[in-house]
């Protein structure tokens, strides 16, 4: 069983890339291992829904590179024995250290498992603006990626693309760097991602493991960054304008410093999903679910303020 890790920080576009990869290669037997922060299973739903049915395994309580490493390796062996897919794609949480995850898999030393050179998606919308403040965690994901995909880079000018490419090459001299719209690449290129040999950046032991605080929020402390998640349920809005107003308040740090938010909820007579990264968001239609889920990921989160906002919005709509 080949193992392809698709890494990247929060909101870089990992799930979208995986969906496109699996749709582009329908003849390949894929399974997906999804490690999400908090309780929102939105990414898993996106992977399961669509033209192609995929086997998706989820782990939401712990991070696969540290606190949940033992559970992850157990699941890895279970997937191998139960399904033995040709390729298992592992999508770690955006707060996971790529080097530590690689080290955990390599530590199994089992010849039935083949770790492919990992991919890292880097968000073009935040990379140049925030690169001077990148933590060791994000640098680790870039330095250990054998293929770096500059996502959301379609609108960059040739001059900007050259600058981004040079910056990434300095951080990862041996990596293959992909810019522009990766969806325009051929099926042969995507297939090559599953056939590469060698080129693995040596994994390292993680000397700064996560620590987890045991209540309904999940804290990830990877060195400099401490991310907390809050998931709200039983929330709804009467109109997309209410949701847009909420997301605008999120970008203004009214509910804490939140670089990432996602979820799905009733909106009038329909259901919608939303995806927010930094100051950008996308709202789209979504199939009705048993329960709404709105997950906020960041620091110094104000859960009660967010919950109260939805209660006020529902009251104003009545």
Coordinates of C-alpha atoms in Angstrom, one line a residue:
X1 CA 0.0 0.0 0.0
X2 CA 1.4 3.3 -1.1
X3 CA 0.9 6.3 1.3
X4 CA 0.7 9.8 0.0
X5 CA 0.7 12.6 2.6
X6 CA -1.0 15.8 1.4
X7 CA 0.1 18.5 3.9
X8 CA -0.5 22.2 4.2
X9 CA -1.5 24.8 6.7
X10 CA -5.1 25.7 7.5
X11 CA -7.2 26.5 4.4
X12 CA -4.4 25.8 1.8
X13 CA -6.8 23.7 -0.3
X14 CA -5.8 20.1 0.7
X15 CA -9.3 18.6 0.4
X16 CA -10.0 20.3 -3.0
X17 CA -6.7 18.9 -4.3
X18 CA -7.4 15.4 -3.1
X19 CA -10.9 15.5 -4.6
X20 CA -9.4 16.5 -8.0
X21 CA -6.6 13.9 -7.8
X22 CA -9.0 11.1 -7.1
X23 CA -11.4 12.2 -9.8
X24 CA -8.6 12.5 -12.3
X25 CA -7.4 9.0 -11.7
X26 CA -10.6 6.9 -11.5
X27 CA -8.7 3.7 -12.3
X28 CA -6.6 4.0 -9.1
X29 CA -8.0 2.3 -5.9
X30 CA -7.8 5.1 -3.3
X31 CA -8.7 5.3 0.3
X32 CA -8.5 8.5 2.4
X33 CA -7.4 9.1 6.0
X34 CA -8.8 12.4 7.2
X35 CA -7.5 14.1 10.4
X36 CA -9.6 17.2 11.1
X37 CA -9.4 19.6 14.0
X38 CA -12.4 19.7 16.1
X39 CA -15.7 18.1 15.4
X40 CA -16.7 19.4 11.9
X41 CA -16.6 16.6 9.4
X42 CA -17.0 18.9 6.4
X43 CA -13.9 17.8 4.6
X44 CA -14.9 14.2 4.9
X45 CA -18.3 14.9 3.5
X46 CA -16.7 16.8 0.5
X47 CA -14.5 13.7 -0.2
X48 CA -17.4 11.2 0.1
X49 CA -19.8 13.2 -2.0
X50 CA -19.3 13.6 -5.7
X51 CA -19.1 11.4 -8.8
X52 CA -16.8 8.9 -7.2
X53 CA -17.5 7.1 -3.9
X54 CA -14.4 7.1 -1.7
X55 CA -13.6 5.2 1.5
X56 CA -12.8 7.9 4.0
X57 CA -11.5 7.2 7.5
X58 CA -11.7 10.0 10.0
X59 CA -9.9 10.9 13.2
X60 CA -11.1 14.2 14.9
X61 CA -10.1 13.9 18.5
X62 CA -6.3 13.9 18.2
X63 CA -3.5 15.1 15.9
X64 CA -1.9 12.2 13.9
X65 CA 1.6 13.5 14.4
X66 CA 1.7 13.5 18.2
X67 CA -1.2 12.8 20.6
X68 CA -3.0 10.6 18.2
X69 CA 0.1 8.9 16.6
X70 CA -0.6 5.5 18.2
X71 CA -4.2 5.5 17.1
X72 CA -3.2 6.6 13.6
X73 CA -0.7 3.8 13.2
X74 CA -3.3 1.3 14.4
X75 CA -5.8 2.6 11.9
X76 CA -3.1 2.5 9.2
X77 CA -2.6 -1.3 9.8
X78 CA -6.4 -1.8 9.9
X79 CA -6.9 -0.1 6.5
X80 CA -4.0 -2.2 5.1
X81 CA -5.5 -5.5 6.3
X82 CA -9.2 -4.7 5.7
X83 CA -9.0 -2.8 2.3
X84 CA -5.4 -2.8 1.1
X85 CA -6.0 0.0 -1.3
X86 CA -3.4 0.8 -4.0
X87 CA -2.9 4.3 -2.5
X88 CA -3.9 5.7 0.9
X89 CA -4.0 9.5 1.0
X90 CA -3.4 10.9 4.4
X91 CA -4.6 14.5 5.0
X92 CA -3.3 15.6 8.3
X93 CA -4.7 18.6 10.2
X94 CA -3.2 21.9 9.1
X95 CA -1.6 22.1 12.6
X96 CA 0.4 18.9 12.1
X97 CA 4.2 18.6 11.7
X98 CA 4.9 16.9 8.4
X99 CA 8.3 15.6 9.6
X100 CA 6.8 14.0 12.6
X101 CA 4.1 12.2 10.6
X102 CA 6.7 11.0 8.1
X103 CA 8.9 9.7 10.9
X104 CA 5.9 7.8 12.5
X105 CA 5.1 6.0 9.3
X106 CA 8.8 5.3 8.5
X107 CA 9.2 4.0 12.0
X108 CA 6.9 1.0 11.3
X109 CA 9.5 -0.4 8.9
X110 CA 7.0 -2.6 7.3
X111 CA 7.7 -3.6 3.7
X112 CA 4.0 -3.7 2.8
X113 CA 3.9 0.1 3.2
X114 CA 5.6 2.5 0.8
X115 CA 5.8 6.2 1.8
X116 CA 5.6 8.3 -1.3
X117 CA 7.3 11.8 -1.4
X118 CA 4.8 14.0 0.3
X119 CA 3.0 17.0 -1.1
X120 CA 2.6 20.4 0.6
X121 CA 0.0 23.0 -0.5
X122 CA 1.0 26.6 0.1
X123 CA -1.7 29.2 0.0
X124 CA -0.5 32.0 -2.4
X125 CA -3.0 34.4 -0.8
X126 CA -1.2 34.3 2.5
X127 CA 2.3 33.1 1.8
X128 CA 4.0 36.4 0.7
X129 CA 2.0 38.5 3.1
X130 CA 2.8 36.3 6.2
X131 CA 6.0 34.5 5.3
X132 CA 8.1 36.6 7.7
X133 CA 5.9 35.5 10.6
X134 CA 5.8 31.8 9.6
X135 CA 6.2 29.5 12.6
X136 CA 8.4 26.4 12.6
X137 CA 5.3 24.4 12.0
X138 CA 4.6 25.9 8.7
X139 CA 8.2 26.0 7.7
X140 CA 8.4 22.3 8.6
X141 CA 5.6 21.5 6.2
X142 CA 7.3 23.4 3.4
X143 CA 10.8 22.1 4.0
X144 CA 9.7 18.4 4.1
X145 CA 7.4 18.6 1.1
X146 CA 8.9 16.9 -2.0
X147 CA 6.3 18.6 -4.2
X148 CA 5.2 22.2 -3.2
X149 CA 1.9 23.3 -4.9
X150 CA 1.3 27.1 -4.7
X151 CA -2.5 26.9 -4.5
X152 CA -4.8 29.8 -5.5
X153 CA -2.0 31.2 -7.6
X154 CA -3.9 31.4 -10.9
X155 CA -4.2 35.2 -10.8
X156 CA -0.6 36.0 -10.0
X157 CA 1.4 38.0 -12.5
X158 CA 4.6 36.3 -14.0
X159 CA 6.7 38.6 -11.8
X160 CA 4.8 37.6 -8.6
X161 CA 5.0 34.0 -9.6
X162 CA 8.8 34.2 -10.0
X163 CA 9.2 35.8 -6.6
X164 CA 7.0 33.2 -4.9
X165 CA 8.9 30.4 -6.6
X166 CA 12.3 31.7 -5.6
X167 CA 11.1 32.1 -2.0
X168 CA 9.8 28.5 -1.9
X169 CA 12.9 27.2 -3.6
X170 CA 15.1 28.8 -0.9
X171 CA 13.1 27.1 1.8
X172 CA 13.0 23.7 0.0
X173 CA 15.9 23.5 -2.5
X174 CA 15.1 19.9 -3.6
X175 CA 11.4 20.3 -4.0
X176 CA 9.4 20.4 -7.2
X177 CA 7.4 23.6 -7.2
X178 CA 4.1 23.8 -9.0
X179 CA 2.4 27.2 -9.8
X180 CA -0.6 28.2 -11.8
X181 CA -3.8 26.1 -12.0
X182 CA -2.9 22.5 -11.1
X183 CA -6.3 21.4 -12.5
X184 CA -5.0 22.0 -16.0
X185 CA -2.2 19.5 -15.6
X186 CA -2.5 16.1 -17.3
X187 CA -3.6 12.9 -15.8
X188 CA 0.0 11.6 -16.4
X189 CA 1.3 14.3 -14.1
X190 CA -1.1 13.3 -11.4
X191 CA -0.2 9.7 -11.9
X192 CA 3.5 10.5 -11.6
X193 CA 2.8 11.7 -8.0
X194 CA 2.0 8.1 -7.2
X195 CA 5.1 6.6 -8.9
X196 CA 8.0 8.7 -7.7
X197 CA 10.9 6.9 -6.0
X198 CA 13.5 8.5 -3.9
X199 CA 13.5 12.3 -3.2
X200 CA 12.1 11.9 0.3
X201 CA 13.3 14.7 2.6
X202 CA 14.6 12.9 5.7
X203 CA 12.1 13.0 8.5
X204 CA 13.0 14.2 11.9
X205 CA 11.9 13.5 15.5
X206 CA 9.5 16.1 16.7
X207 CA 10.9 17.5 19.9
X208 CA 8.0 19.9 20.5
X209 CA 5.0 17.6 20.7
X210 CA 1.4 18.8 20.9
X211 CA -0.3 19.1 24.2
X212 CA -4.0 18.6 24.4
X213 CA -6.4 20.2 26.9
X214 CA -9.2 17.8 27.6
X215 CA -12.6 19.5 27.1
X216 CA -14.7 20.1 24.0
X217 CA -12.2 22.5 22.6
X218 CA -8.9 21.1 21.2
X219 CA -5.7 22.9 21.7
X220 CA -2.8 22.2 19.4
X221 CA 0.5 23.5 20.7
X222 CA 3.2 23.0 18.0
X223 CA 6.0 25.3 19.1
X224 CA 5.0 28.9 18.4
X225 CA 1.4 28.4 17.4
X226 CA -1.5 27.5 19.7
X227 CA -4.7 26.8 17.9
X228 CA -8.0 26.2 19.7
X229 CA -11.2 25.0 18.0
X230 CA -14.9 25.6 18.9
X231 CA -17.8 23.9 17.2
X232 CA -21.3 25.3 17.4
X233 CA -24.3 23.2 16.7
X234 CA -28.0 24.1 16.6
X235 CA -27.4 27.3 14.8
X236 CA -29.2 28.8 11.7
X237 CA -29.6 32.0 9.8
X238 CA -32.6 33.2 7.8
X239 CA -30.7 34.6 4.8
X240 CA -27.2 34.4 3.3
X241 CA -26.7 38.1 4.3
X242 CA -26.8 37.1 7.9
X243 CA -24.0 34.5 7.3
X244 CA -22.0 37.1 5.3
X245 CA -22.3 39.5 8.2
X246 CA -21.1 36.8 10.7
X247 CA -18.1 36.0 8.5
X248 CA -17.3 39.7 8.2
X249 CA -17.3 39.9 12.0
X250 CA -15.0 36.9 12.1
X251 CA -12.4 38.6 9.8
X252 CA -12.6 41.7 12.1
X253 CA -11.6 39.5 15.1
X254 CA -14.9 40.0 16.9
X255 CA -14.8 36.4 18.1
X256 CA -11.1 36.0 18.5
X257 CA -8.2 35.7 16.1
X258 CA -9.6 33.2 13.6
X259 CA -7.6 32.4 10.4
X260 CA -9.9 29.5 9.6
X261 CA -13.6 28.8 9.9
X262 CA -15.8 26.3 8.1
X263 CA -19.2 24.6 8.5
X264 CA -22.7 24.0 7.2
X265 CA -26.1 25.2 8.6
X266 CA -29.7 26.0 7.6
X267 CA -30.1 29.2 5.7
X268 CA -33.8 30.0 5.3
X269 CA -35.4 27.0 3.5
X270 CA -32.0 25.7 2.3
X271 CA -28.7 24.5 3.7
X272 CA -25.4 26.2 2.9
X273 CA -21.7 25.5 3.6
X274 CA -19.0 28.1 4.1
X275 CA -15.3 28.1 4.0
X276 CA -13.2 31.0 5.4
X277 CA -9.4 31.5 5.2
X278 CA -8.1 34.7 6.7
X279 CA -10.2 37.5 5.2
X280 CA -11.7 35.5 2.3
X281 CA -14.7 33.2 2.3
X282 CA -16.9 31.1 0.0
X283 CA -20.6 30.3 0.5
X284 CA -22.3 27.5 -1.5
X285 CA -25.3 25.2 -1.4
X286 CA -25.1 22.0 0.6
X287 CA -27.2 18.9 1.1
X288 CA -29.4 19.0 4.3
X289 CA -27.8 17.4 7.3
X290 CA -29.0 16.0 10.6
X291 CA -27.3 18.8 12.6
X292 CA -25.6 22.2 11.8
X293 CA -21.9 22.5 12.5
X294 CA -19.9 25.8 12.6
X295 CA -16.2 25.4 13.5
X296 CA -13.9 28.3 14.4
X297 CA -10.2 27.7 14.5
X298 CA -7.8 30.2 16.0
X299 CA -6.7 31.7 19.3
X300 CA -8.4 33.5 22.1
X301 CA -11.8 32.3 20.8
X302 CA -15.0 33.9 22.2
X303 CA -17.4 31.0 22.0
X304 CA -20.2 32.7 24.0
X305 CA -20.0 35.8 21.8
X306 CA -20.3 33.7 18.7
X307 CA -23.1 31.7 20.1
X308 CA -25.0 34.8 21.2
X309 CA -24.6 36.3 17.8
X310 CA -26.4 33.4 16.2
X311 CA -29.1 33.6 18.8
X312 CA -29.6 37.3 18.1
X313 CA -29.6 36.7 14.4
X314 CA -32.3 34.0 14.8
X315 CA -34.3 36.4 17.0
X316 CA -34.1 39.2 14.5
X317 CA -35.3 37.0 11.7
X318 CA -38.5 36.0 13.5

